[in-house]
Amino acid sequence: MSRIRRWYMRLTNVSIRWGHEPRYVRTLYWLWSRVYDLTIGWDRAFRANAKRLVQSTVGPGDRVLDVGVGTGLLAEYGSPIAADYVGVDISAAMLSRAARKIVAAEMTNVALRFGRADSLPFEDDSFDVVISSFMLPHIARRERTAVLAEMGRVLRPGGRFGLFLARGEIAPLFSTRDELERYLTDAGFVNLTIEDRDDVYRIVTASTPHDRRTTKETSA
């Protein structure tokens, strides 16, 4: 299974190698939307770690934002816990798949929005939790800190943040441990933890500072 996971993550790495331009990503996920749930369904560890991310960040009564919601995998685990669950994605095809899943599962507290990770269509401090699964590698490295900061912008002070990823040490278009630490710290997050699991996967959690002004003054 370890070899299969590594092969699959390297294949995923190849599929996003040709660019980070939004039109390319939309085309890629228009194709993937038809088979995405099947491609992750073979590996129980993928779903187990996605669920672990949600359980590590989402609590009862939370308003949650899922950036790069895709077909709604994290929503399956987060919506029964959260008060409100919002998913945003730039792929209309993925949002369509997610919408059908949400209706079929009667996830009445889930709303879907079309939007970009670098300009989220929400006010500051709108959410208690922001999570994301396998979205960050579609962002160019030079832009990852800014995108993470944008995700932090819509997260309330003291809010919880989580990422589910592959390890950049195995699939280079993902982020290494050192890169993630740098990106998240520069984006203003605190209380960072990074957990590697099941050969290839990585779960990252962090939070926004309770007093953003103090953090900005310290950074300056």
Coordinates of C-alpha atoms in Angstrom, one line a residue, residues 2-146:
S2 CA 2.9 2.4 0.7
R3 CA 4.2 2.0 -2.8
I4 CA 0.7 2.6 -4.3
R5 CA 0.2 5.7 -2.2
R6 CA 3.5 7.1 -3.3
W7 CA 2.8 6.3 -6.9
Y8 CA -0.6 8.0 -6.7
M9 CA 0.7 11.1 -5.1
R10 CA 3.5 11.4 -7.7
L11 CA 0.8 11.0 -10.4
T12 CA -1.2 13.7 -8.8
N13 CA 1.9 15.8 -8.7
V14 CA 2.4 15.3 -12.5
S15 CA -1.3 16.3 -13.1
I16 CA -0.8 19.8 -11.6
R17 CA 2.8 20.4 -13.0
W18 CA 1.8 22.3 -16.1
G19 CA 0.6 25.5 -14.4
H20 CA -1.3 27.2 -11.7
E21 CA -3.4 29.5 -13.8
P22 CA -7.1 29.4 -12.7
R23 CA -8.4 28.4 -16.2
Y24 CA -6.1 25.4 -16.2
V25 CA -7.2 24.4 -12.7
R26 CA -10.8 24.6 -13.7
T27 CA -10.2 22.5 -16.8
L28 CA -8.3 19.9 -14.8
Y29 CA -11.1 19.6 -12.2
W30 CA -13.7 19.5 -14.9
L31 CA -12.0 16.3 -15.9
W32 CA -11.4 15.1 -12.4
S33 CA -14.9 15.8 -11.2
R34 CA -16.2 12.7 -13.0
V35 CA -13.8 10.3 -11.2
Y36 CA -12.5 12.2 -8.2
D37 CA -14.5 10.3 -5.6
L38 CA -13.4 7.0 -7.1
T39 CA -9.7 8.0 -7.2
I40 CA -9.7 8.7 -3.5
G41 CA -12.1 5.9 -2.5
W42 CA -9.5 3.1 -3.0
D43 CA -7.4 4.3 0.0
R44 CA -9.1 4.2 3.4
A45 CA -6.3 6.2 4.8
F46 CA -7.1 9.2 2.6
R47 CA -10.6 9.4 4.0
A48 CA -9.5 8.6 7.5
N49 CA -7.0 11.5 7.5
A50 CA -9.5 13.9 6.0
K51 CA -11.9 13.0 8.8
R52 CA -9.0 13.4 11.3
L53 CA -8.4 16.9 10.0
V54 CA -12.1 17.9 10.5
Q55 CA -12.2 16.3 14.0
S56 CA -9.0 18.3 14.9
T57 CA -10.5 21.6 14.0
V58 CA -14.3 21.7 13.9
G59 CA -16.5 21.9 17.0
P60 CA -20.2 22.2 17.7
G61 CA -21.6 25.5 16.8
D62 CA -18.8 26.6 14.5
R63 CA -19.1 28.4 11.3
V64 CA -16.7 26.6 8.9
L65 CA -15.2 27.6 5.5
D66 CA -13.9 24.9 3.3
V67 CA -11.5 26.4 0.7
G68 CA -11.4 24.2 -2.4
V69 CA -14.4 22.2 -1.3
G70 CA -14.2 20.0 -4.4
T71 CA -16.9 17.2 -4.3
G72 CA -17.6 17.9 -0.7
L73 CA -15.4 15.2 1.1
L74 CA -14.6 17.3 4.1
A75 CA -18.3 18.5 4.3
E76 CA -19.4 14.9 4.8
Y77 CA -17.5 15.0 8.1
G78 CA -17.8 18.6 9.1
S79 CA -21.5 19.4 8.4
P80 CA -22.8 17.0 11.1
I81 CA -20.7 18.9 13.7
A82 CA -20.8 22.5 12.5
A83 CA -23.6 25.0 12.8
D84 CA -22.9 26.4 9.3
Y85 CA -20.6 25.0 6.7
V86 CA -19.6 27.0 3.6
G87 CA -17.6 25.5 0.7
V88 CA -15.9 27.6 -2.0
D89 CA -14.3 26.5 -5.2
I90 CA -13.3 27.8 -8.6
S91 CA -14.5 24.7 -10.4
A92 CA -18.1 24.8 -11.4
A93 CA -17.9 21.0 -12.2
M94 CA -16.7 20.2 -8.7
L95 CA -19.4 22.4 -7.1
S96 CA -22.0 20.7 -9.2
R97 CA -20.9 17.3 -7.9
A98 CA -20.8 18.6 -4.3
A99 CA -24.3 20.1 -4.6
R100 CA -25.7 16.7 -5.7
K101 CA -24.0 15.0 -2.8
I102 CA -25.2 17.6 -0.3
V103 CA -28.8 17.3 -1.5
A104 CA -28.7 13.5 -1.4
A105 CA -27.2 13.5 2.1
E106 CA -29.6 16.2 3.3
M107 CA -26.8 18.4 4.6
T108 CA -29.1 21.4 5.2
N109 CA -26.5 23.5 6.9
V110 CA -24.1 23.5 3.9
A111 CA -23.8 26.3 1.3
L112 CA -21.6 26.4 -1.8
R113 CA -20.0 29.5 -3.4
F114 CA -18.0 30.0 -6.5
G115 CA -14.8 31.9 -5.6
R116 CA -11.0 32.1 -5.6
A117 CA -8.7 31.3 -2.7
D118 CA -6.7 34.5 -3.3
S119 CA -9.8 36.7 -3.1
L120 CA -12.4 35.0 -0.9
P121 CA -15.9 36.5 -1.1
F122 CA -16.3 37.0 2.6
E123 CA -15.8 39.7 5.2
D124 CA -13.0 39.7 7.7
D125 CA -13.4 37.5 10.8
S126 CA -16.4 35.6 9.2
F127 CA -15.6 32.1 10.3
D128 CA -14.6 30.1 13.4
V129 CA -12.7 27.5 11.3
V130 CA -11.1 27.5 7.9
I131 CA -10.0 24.1 6.4
S132 CA -8.7 23.0 3.0
S133 CA -7.8 19.7 1.4
F134 CA -5.3 19.3 -1.5
M135 CA -5.9 22.9 -2.7
L136 CA -2.6 24.6 -1.8
P137 CA -0.4 22.8 -4.5
H138 CA -2.5 24.5 -7.2
I139 CA -1.2 27.8 -5.9
A140 CA 2.3 28.9 -7.2
R141 CA 4.9 28.8 -4.4
R142 CA 5.5 32.6 -4.6
E143 CA 1.7 33.1 -3.9
R144 CA 1.1 30.5 -1.1
T145 CA 1.9 32.9 1.8
A146 CA -0.6 35.5 0.4

